[in-house]
Short mmCIF file of C-alpha atoms and ligand atoms in Angstrom, two decimals:
data_model
loop_
_atom_site.label_atom_id
_atom_site.label_comp_id
_atom_site.label_asym_id
_atom_site.label_seq_id
_atom_site.Cartn_x
_atom_site.Cartn_y
_atom_site.Cartn_z
CA MET A 1 0.00 0.00 0.00
CA ALA A 2 1.31 3.43 -0.91
CA ILE A 3 2.31 5.49 2.10
CA THR A 4 0.56 8.86 2.07
CA ARG A 5 0.48 11.72 4.50
CA ALA A 6 -3.30 12.00 4.34
CA ALA A 7 -4.20 10.09 7.49
CA LEU A 8 -1.46 11.31 9.79
CA ARG A 9 -1.20 15.07 10.03
CA PRO A 10 1.13 17.06 12.21
CA ARG A 11 -0.33 20.04 14.02
CA PRO A 12 -1.00 23.18 11.96
CA GLY A 13 2.14 25.24 11.45
CA ILE A 14 4.62 22.39 11.49
CA LEU A 15 4.72 21.85 7.73
CA GLU A 16 5.30 25.60 7.30
CA ILE A 17 8.67 25.22 9.02
CA GLU A 18 11.68 25.44 6.75
CA PRO A 19 14.15 23.28 8.66
CA TYR A 20 17.01 25.33 10.13
CA VAL A 21 20.14 25.09 8.02
CA GLY A 22 23.34 25.55 10.02
CA GLY A 23 26.52 27.15 8.72
CA LYS A 24 28.29 25.07 6.07
CA ALA A 25 31.15 23.06 7.56
CA GLU A 26 32.72 21.58 4.42
CA LEU A 27 33.78 22.62 0.95
CA ALA A 28 34.14 19.93 -1.71
CA GLY A 29 37.76 19.18 -2.53
CA LEU A 30 39.27 21.20 0.32
CA ASP A 31 40.81 19.56 3.42
CA ARG A 32 41.27 22.76 5.36
CA ILE A 33 38.69 25.50 5.41
CA ALA A 34 38.09 28.63 7.43
CA LYS A 35 34.62 27.92 8.83
CA LEU A 36 33.33 31.37 9.67
CA SER A 37 29.65 30.58 9.17
CA ALA A 38 28.30 29.81 12.64
CA ASN A 39 29.57 32.44 15.10
CA GLU A 40 31.71 29.85 16.83
CA SER A 41 34.65 30.67 19.09
CA ALA A 42 37.83 31.53 17.20
CA LEU A 43 40.12 30.05 19.84
CA GLY A 44 38.23 26.84 20.54
CA PRO A 45 37.49 25.29 23.94
CA SER A 46 39.45 25.55 27.16
CA GLU A 47 41.99 22.74 27.69
CA ARG A 48 40.38 22.24 31.09
CA ALA A 49 36.97 21.67 29.48
CA ILE A 50 38.48 19.17 27.03
CA ALA A 51 40.14 17.28 29.90
CA ALA A 52 36.92 17.23 31.92
CA ALA A 53 34.92 15.92 28.97
CA ALA A 54 37.54 13.22 28.29
CA ALA A 55 37.57 12.17 31.95
CA ALA A 56 33.79 11.63 31.81
CA LEU A 57 33.94 9.20 28.88
CA PRO A 58 34.43 5.93 30.84
CA GLU A 59 31.14 6.66 32.60
CA LEU A 60 29.06 6.97 29.43
CA HIS A 61 26.82 4.12 30.61
CA ARG A 62 25.53 6.23 33.52
CA TYR A 63 22.64 8.66 33.23
CA PRO A 64 23.59 12.26 33.98
CA ASP A 65 22.40 14.24 37.00
CA GLY A 66 18.93 15.25 35.78
CA ASN A 67 19.13 18.48 37.77
CA ALA A 68 22.60 19.50 36.53
CA THR A 69 23.25 20.51 40.13
CA GLU A 70 27.01 21.13 39.98
CA LEU A 71 26.71 22.95 36.69
CA ARG A 72 23.96 25.24 38.00
CA GLN A 73 26.07 25.91 41.07
CA ALA A 74 29.08 26.75 38.90
CA ILE A 75 26.96 29.10 36.75
CA GLY A 76 25.65 30.67 39.95
CA ARG A 77 29.21 31.25 41.24
CA ARG A 78 30.50 32.61 37.94
CA PHE A 79 27.61 35.03 37.35
CA ASP A 80 26.55 35.62 40.95
CA LEU A 81 23.09 34.09 40.48
CA ASP A 82 20.87 31.85 42.58
CA PRO A 83 21.28 28.28 41.16
CA ALA A 84 17.65 27.55 42.05
CA ARG A 85 16.62 30.08 39.41
CA ILE A 86 18.64 28.41 36.63
CA VAL A 87 17.50 25.70 34.21
CA CYS A 88 20.00 24.09 31.85
CA GLY A 89 19.19 22.85 28.38
CA ALA A 90 20.64 21.18 25.31
CA GLY A 91 21.76 24.50 23.88
CA SER A 92 19.79 27.68 24.35
CA ASP A 93 17.82 26.50 21.31
CA GLU A 94 16.14 23.90 23.51
CA LEU A 95 15.24 26.53 26.09
CA ILE A 96 13.77 28.78 23.39
CA GLN A 97 11.63 25.86 22.24
CA LEU A 98 10.56 24.90 25.76
CA LEU A 99 9.59 28.46 26.65
CA THR A 100 7.57 28.81 23.47
CA ARG A 101 5.84 25.48 23.95
CA ALA A 102 5.04 26.26 27.58
CA TYR A 103 3.65 29.76 27.06
CA ALA A 104 2.23 29.88 23.51
CA GLY A 105 -0.13 27.66 21.58
CA PRO A 106 -2.58 27.76 18.67
CA GLY A 107 -3.86 31.28 18.01
CA ASP A 108 -1.27 32.93 20.23
CA GLU A 109 1.23 35.40 18.82
CA VAL A 110 4.99 35.30 19.26
CA LEU A 111 6.82 38.54 18.44
CA TYR A 112 10.41 39.15 17.39
CA SER A 113 12.18 41.74 15.29
CA ALA A 114 12.34 41.20 11.53
CA HIS A 115 16.01 40.22 11.36
CA GLY A 116 16.03 38.45 14.72
CA PHE A 117 17.45 34.99 15.34
CA LEU A 118 15.60 32.39 13.21
CA MET A 119 14.74 29.98 16.01
CA TYR A 120 12.00 32.25 17.37
CA LYS A 121 9.88 31.84 14.24
CA LEU A 122 10.58 28.11 14.02
CA SER A 123 9.70 27.55 17.68
CA ALA A 124 6.48 29.52 17.33
CA LEU A 125 5.39 27.46 14.32
CA ALA A 126 6.33 24.23 16.10
CA ALA A 127 4.07 25.25 19.00
CA GLY A 128 1.21 26.01 16.60
CA ALA A 129 1.47 29.70 17.47
CA ILE A 130 1.59 32.63 15.04
CA PRO A 131 5.06 34.12 14.45
CA ILE A 132 5.01 37.90 13.97
CA ALA A 133 8.13 39.59 12.57
CA VAL A 134 8.17 43.27 13.48
CA PRO A 135 10.04 45.70 11.17
CA GLU A 136 13.38 47.04 12.38
CA THR A 137 14.86 50.48 11.95
CA GLY A 138 18.42 50.59 10.66
CA LEU A 139 18.92 46.84 11.31
CA LYS A 140 18.16 47.35 14.98
CA THR A 141 15.17 46.25 17.07
CA ASP A 142 12.61 49.05 17.04
CA VAL A 143 11.14 49.15 20.56
CA GLU A 144 8.17 51.31 19.60
CA ALA A 145 7.32 49.11 16.63
CA LEU A 146 7.55 45.99 18.79
CA LEU A 147 5.28 47.47 21.43
CA GLY A 148 2.90 48.67 18.72
CA ALA A 149 2.59 45.09 17.44
CA VAL A 150 1.49 43.69 20.82
CA THR A 151 -2.15 42.53 20.84
CA SER A 152 -4.33 40.71 23.34
CA ARG A 153 -3.10 37.48 21.70
CA THR A 154 0.62 38.19 22.22
CA ARG A 155 2.18 35.73 24.66
CA LEU A 156 5.92 36.02 24.09
CA VAL A 157 8.40 38.61 22.83
CA PHE A 158 11.84 37.29 21.88
CA LEU A 159 14.77 39.67 21.78
CA ALA A 160 18.28 38.58 20.90
CA ASN A 161 20.51 41.11 22.64
CA PRO A 162 22.93 41.49 20.94
CA ASN A 163 21.11 40.26 17.87
CA ASN A 164 22.36 37.63 15.48
CA PRO A 165 22.84 38.34 12.56
CA THR A 166 22.75 42.15 12.69
CA GLY A 167 25.21 42.58 15.59
CA SER A 168 23.17 45.47 16.99
CA TYR A 169 21.98 45.71 20.60
CA LEU A 170 19.47 47.50 22.79
CA THR A 171 20.87 49.64 25.59
CA ILE A 172 19.76 49.19 29.20
CA ASP A 173 17.36 52.12 28.80
CA GLU A 174 15.88 50.74 25.59
CA LEU A 175 15.50 47.30 27.15
CA ASN A 176 13.76 48.80 30.19
CA ALA A 177 11.44 50.80 27.91
CA LEU A 178 10.55 47.63 26.04
CA HIS A 179 9.74 45.81 29.24
CA ALA A 180 7.83 48.76 30.72
CA GLY A 181 5.54 48.83 27.67
CA LEU A 182 4.63 45.14 27.81
CA PRO A 183 1.55 43.85 29.60
CA ASP A 184 2.27 41.64 32.63
CA ASP A 185 0.91 38.58 30.86
CA VAL A 186 3.43 38.79 28.02
CA MET A 187 6.79 37.12 28.60
CA LEU A 188 9.93 38.94 27.46
CA VAL A 189 12.69 36.45 26.59
CA ILE A 190 16.09 38.14 26.45
CA ASP A 191 18.40 35.87 24.48
CA ALA A 192 21.87 36.99 25.52
CA ALA A 193 23.86 34.35 23.62
CA TYR A 194 26.64 36.88 22.89
CA ALA A 195 26.55 38.79 26.20
CA GLU A 196 30.08 37.70 27.17
CA TYR A 197 31.55 39.51 24.15
CA VAL A 198 29.85 42.87 24.66
CA GLN A 199 32.10 45.68 25.84
CA ARG A 200 29.71 48.61 26.20
CA ASN A 201 28.84 50.33 29.45
CA ASP A 202 25.24 50.94 28.34
CA TYR A 203 24.63 47.19 27.90
CA GLU A 204 23.27 44.72 30.42
CA SER A 205 22.61 41.04 29.79
CA GLY A 206 19.06 41.13 31.15
CA ARG A 207 19.60 39.61 34.58
CA ALA A 208 18.62 42.87 36.29
CA LEU A 209 15.22 42.77 34.60
CA VAL A 210 14.77 39.10 35.50
CA ASP A 211 15.42 40.05 39.12
CA ALA A 212 12.96 42.93 38.96
CA ALA A 213 10.04 41.41 37.06
CA ALA A 214 7.92 38.26 37.01
CA ASN A 215 7.61 38.15 33.21
CA VAL A 216 11.26 38.30 32.06
CA VAL A 217 13.56 35.39 31.29
CA MET A 218 17.18 35.45 30.12
CA THR A 219 18.73 32.66 28.02
CA ARG A 220 22.48 32.10 27.69
CA THR A 221 24.73 29.66 25.90
CA PHE A 222 28.00 27.78 26.22
CA SER A 223 28.29 27.69 22.41
CA LYS A 224 29.94 31.07 21.89
CA LEU A 225 32.55 32.46 24.32
CA PHE A 226 32.72 29.14 26.20
CA ALA A 227 33.28 27.33 22.89
CA LEU A 228 31.29 24.15 23.61
CA ALA A 229 28.83 24.30 20.69
CA ALA A 230 29.28 20.60 19.88
CA LEU A 231 28.15 19.58 23.37
CA ARG A 232 24.84 21.53 23.17
CA LEU A 233 24.67 23.42 26.42
CA GLY A 234 22.66 26.47 27.37
CA TRP A 235 20.92 27.88 30.42
CA THR A 236 18.17 30.20 31.44
CA TYR A 237 17.84 32.50 34.43
CA ALA A 238 14.17 32.93 35.23
CA PRO A 239 11.62 33.73 37.93
CA ALA A 240 10.87 30.74 40.19
CA HIS A 241 7.45 30.14 38.62
CA VAL A 242 9.02 29.83 35.15
CA VAL A 243 11.77 27.55 36.48
CA ASP A 244 9.01 25.31 37.84
CA VAL A 245 7.25 25.20 34.45
CA LEU A 246 10.46 24.43 32.52
CA ASN A 247 11.37 21.66 34.94
CA ARG A 248 7.98 20.04 34.35
CA ILE A 249 8.25 19.92 30.56
CA ARG A 250 11.95 19.40 29.83
CA GLY A 251 13.36 15.93 29.29
CA PRO A 252 14.53 14.46 32.61
CA PHE A 253 18.11 14.07 31.29
CA ASN A 254 18.20 16.88 28.73
CA VAL A 255 21.85 17.78 29.39
CA SER A 256 24.49 15.07 28.99
CA ARG A 257 27.03 14.39 31.70
CA VAL A 258 29.89 15.20 29.33
CA ALA A 259 28.32 18.60 28.71
CA GLN A 260 27.76 19.21 32.41
CA VAL A 261 31.36 18.52 33.47
CA ALA A 262 32.85 20.37 30.50
CA GLY A 263 30.59 23.31 31.27
CA VAL A 264 31.81 23.48 34.87
CA ALA A 265 35.46 23.35 33.76
CA ALA A 266 34.89 26.00 31.07
CA LEU A 267 33.27 28.32 33.61
CA GLU A 268 36.20 27.92 35.98
CA ASP A 269 38.82 28.65 33.30
CA GLU A 270 38.55 32.41 33.49
CA ASP A 271 41.97 32.88 31.84
CA HIS A 272 40.71 31.16 28.72
CA GLN A 273 37.56 33.27 28.76
CA ALA A 274 39.66 36.42 29.01
CA ARG A 275 41.89 35.28 26.11
CA SER A 276 38.83 34.63 23.95
CA ARG A 277 37.28 37.97 24.85
CA ASP A 278 40.54 39.83 24.20
CA HIS A 279 40.99 38.06 20.89
CA ASN A 280 37.53 39.20 19.82
CA ALA A 281 38.09 42.73 21.09
CA THR A 282 41.22 42.95 18.94
CA TRP A 283 40.04 41.30 15.74
CA LEU A 284 36.38 42.38 15.49
CA PRO A 285 37.28 46.08 14.99
CA TRP A 286 40.28 45.15 12.82
CA LEU A 287 38.11 43.08 10.48
CA ALA A 288 35.39 45.74 10.39
CA ALA A 289 37.90 48.46 9.48
CA GLU A 290 39.81 46.42 6.90
CA ILE A 291 36.72 45.07 5.15
CA GLY A 292 35.06 48.49 5.28
CA ARG A 293 38.14 49.99 3.60
CA LEU A 294 37.59 47.61 0.69
CA GLY A 295 34.13 49.01 -0.03
CA PRO A 296 31.42 46.73 1.43
CA VAL A 297 29.29 48.24 4.20
CA VAL A 298 30.17 46.63 7.52
CA HIS A 299 27.40 47.01 10.09
CA PRO A 300 28.55 47.80 13.65
CA SER A 301 28.61 44.65 15.77
CA VAL A 302 29.15 43.95 19.46
CA GLY A 303 29.18 40.15 19.00
CA ASN A 304 31.81 37.82 17.55
CA PHE A 305 30.63 38.27 13.97
CA LEU A 306 30.05 40.92 11.33
CA LEU A 307 27.18 41.56 8.94
CA ILE A 308 28.65 42.70 5.63
CA GLU A 309 26.52 44.34 2.95
CA PHE A 310 27.47 44.04 -0.72
CA PRO A 311 26.25 45.97 -3.78
CA THR A 312 23.34 44.41 -5.66
CA SER A 313 25.04 44.39 -9.09
CA PRO A 314 25.62 40.89 -10.51
CA GLY A 315 29.18 39.71 -10.02
CA ARG A 316 29.67 42.17 -7.14
CA ASP A 317 26.84 40.95 -4.93
CA ALA A 318 26.77 38.80 -1.79
CA ALA A 319 26.26 35.58 -3.76
CA ALA A 320 29.33 36.31 -5.89
CA ALA A 321 31.34 37.25 -2.81
CA SER A 322 30.29 34.03 -1.08
CA ALA A 323 31.28 31.94 -4.11
CA TRP A 324 34.65 33.72 -4.29
CA LEU A 325 35.32 33.21 -0.59
CA GLU A 326 34.40 29.52 -0.86
CA ARG A 327 36.71 29.09 -3.83
CA HIS A 328 39.44 30.32 -1.51
CA GLY A 329 38.48 28.03 1.36
CA ILE A 330 36.43 30.49 3.44
CA VAL A 331 32.83 29.77 4.43
CA ALA A 332 30.63 32.76 5.31
CA ARG A 333 26.92 32.56 6.09
CA ALA A 334 24.42 33.51 3.40
CA MET A 335 21.67 35.73 4.82
CA GLY A 336 18.69 35.02 2.56
CA ALA A 337 16.86 33.16 5.32
CA TYR A 338 17.16 36.30 7.47
CA GLY A 339 15.68 38.55 4.77
CA LEU A 340 19.10 40.06 4.06
CA PRO A 341 20.07 38.46 0.73
CA HIS A 342 22.52 41.28 -0.07
CA CYS A 343 24.55 40.50 3.06
CA LEU A 344 26.97 37.85 4.33
CA ARG A 345 27.74 37.13 7.96
CA LEU A 346 31.29 36.27 8.96
CA SER A 347 32.53 35.12 12.35
CA VAL A 348 35.72 36.52 13.80
CA GLY A 349 38.32 33.80 13.18
CA THR A 350 41.89 33.15 14.21
CA GLU A 351 44.45 35.79 13.26
CA ALA A 352 45.43 33.76 10.17
CA GLU A 353 41.78 33.33 9.12
CA ASN A 354 41.02 37.02 9.58
CA ARG A 355 44.01 38.04 7.45
CA GLN A 356 42.99 35.47 4.84
CA VAL A 357 39.46 36.93 4.75
CA VAL A 358 40.71 40.45 4.13
CA GLU A 359 43.20 39.37 1.45
CA THR A 360 40.58 37.26 -0.30
CA LEU A 361 37.95 40.00 -0.22
CA ALA A 362 40.54 42.44 -1.57
CA GLY A 363 40.91 40.09 -4.54
CA PHE A 364 37.13 39.99 -4.95
CA VAL A 365 36.54 43.74 -5.03
CA ARG A 366 39.45 44.32 -7.42
C1 PLP B 1 20.99 34.77 19.24
C2 PLP B 1 21.23 33.31 19.38
N1 PLP B 1 20.53 32.63 20.29
C3 PLP B 1 20.69 31.31 20.48
C4 PLP B 1 21.59 30.60 19.70
C5 PLP B 1 21.65 29.12 19.90
O1 PLP B 1 22.70 28.75 20.63
P1 PLP B 1 22.84 27.29 21.24
O2 PLP B 1 24.03 26.72 20.58
O3 PLP B 1 23.01 27.52 22.70
O4 PLP B 1 21.59 26.53 20.95
C6 PLP B 1 22.36 31.25 18.75
C7 PLP B 1 23.29 30.49 17.91
O5 PLP B 1 23.85 30.94 16.95
C8 PLP B 1 22.16 32.64 18.58
O6 PLP B 1 22.84 33.32 17.64
#
């Protein structure tokens, strides 16, 4: 009998999801590439995290601690937070999905800014909710526009701060204004995946708002500065009532033991964190200035990546630039899925990769 989809139907919204496509990791025919397509850490993980992960391997037959107790304590020590208000997840992606599933369903609206991180839309559709992309101004979240889009059906507002892929951020005052304008029954999720890189005194990760309000949650990740993307590890700092909800719906062992021990070791290796932050603080502005000198528009970024805008003329455009970079072993991220087809996003790489990027782009614009 032919297998058809007619009898079994997923919930409305699910077949509208275009599966998330991660940054390309390979180029045919090339052994060594500069993978600058996924905002990963340029320096890689802490040696201490690698050793901790390796030491956990003989115990792979044991289930992990379902409460990630030591990891939550280590996060609490590192960021001066109450471990009881932390929930860990398999990447912050999982936490985004859990929050959406817990607080939004069919007919509910989930808001985010037009060029915000893609997972918000995908999570909303997966929950059967209605994703609403709110226009930005100058590639930055427009607080007034976001607040203007809130209706009685709005349940969640997602804000990546700083935002991927634009690199822009809301200041403390802007963030407070956004929160102040939201009804109490709308949850503000501040996704601070890149918080550790930001060096601005008008920026705050969102923890102050979580402390002050019952409807604010902050998500964080170990995939960026802590360089453990492969292990899938993220966390959220939330009011106690949200912690309770997340603990009811998450998988009982959603964070592996290898991830938990590596996470603790990465948190404790503050020297490595400082090296990674310093590396980014040196090379992000260098790359922005050097690429900008070549002609493309480089949008200001406070993360570990740059959004680069190319002309629209054939042969000079983002697609041509991407093909040229790939021919020279460099993978950037195409931005069509983010509604920015004239742009490429590039992570800050090692010194050698950054120099290679600038040399290669110089060849392209010539
Ligand atoms: C803004 C933002 N949030 C969340 C994530 C997901 O991170 P994780 O690896 O913790 O799932 C990313 C990854 O690129 C991101 O850019």
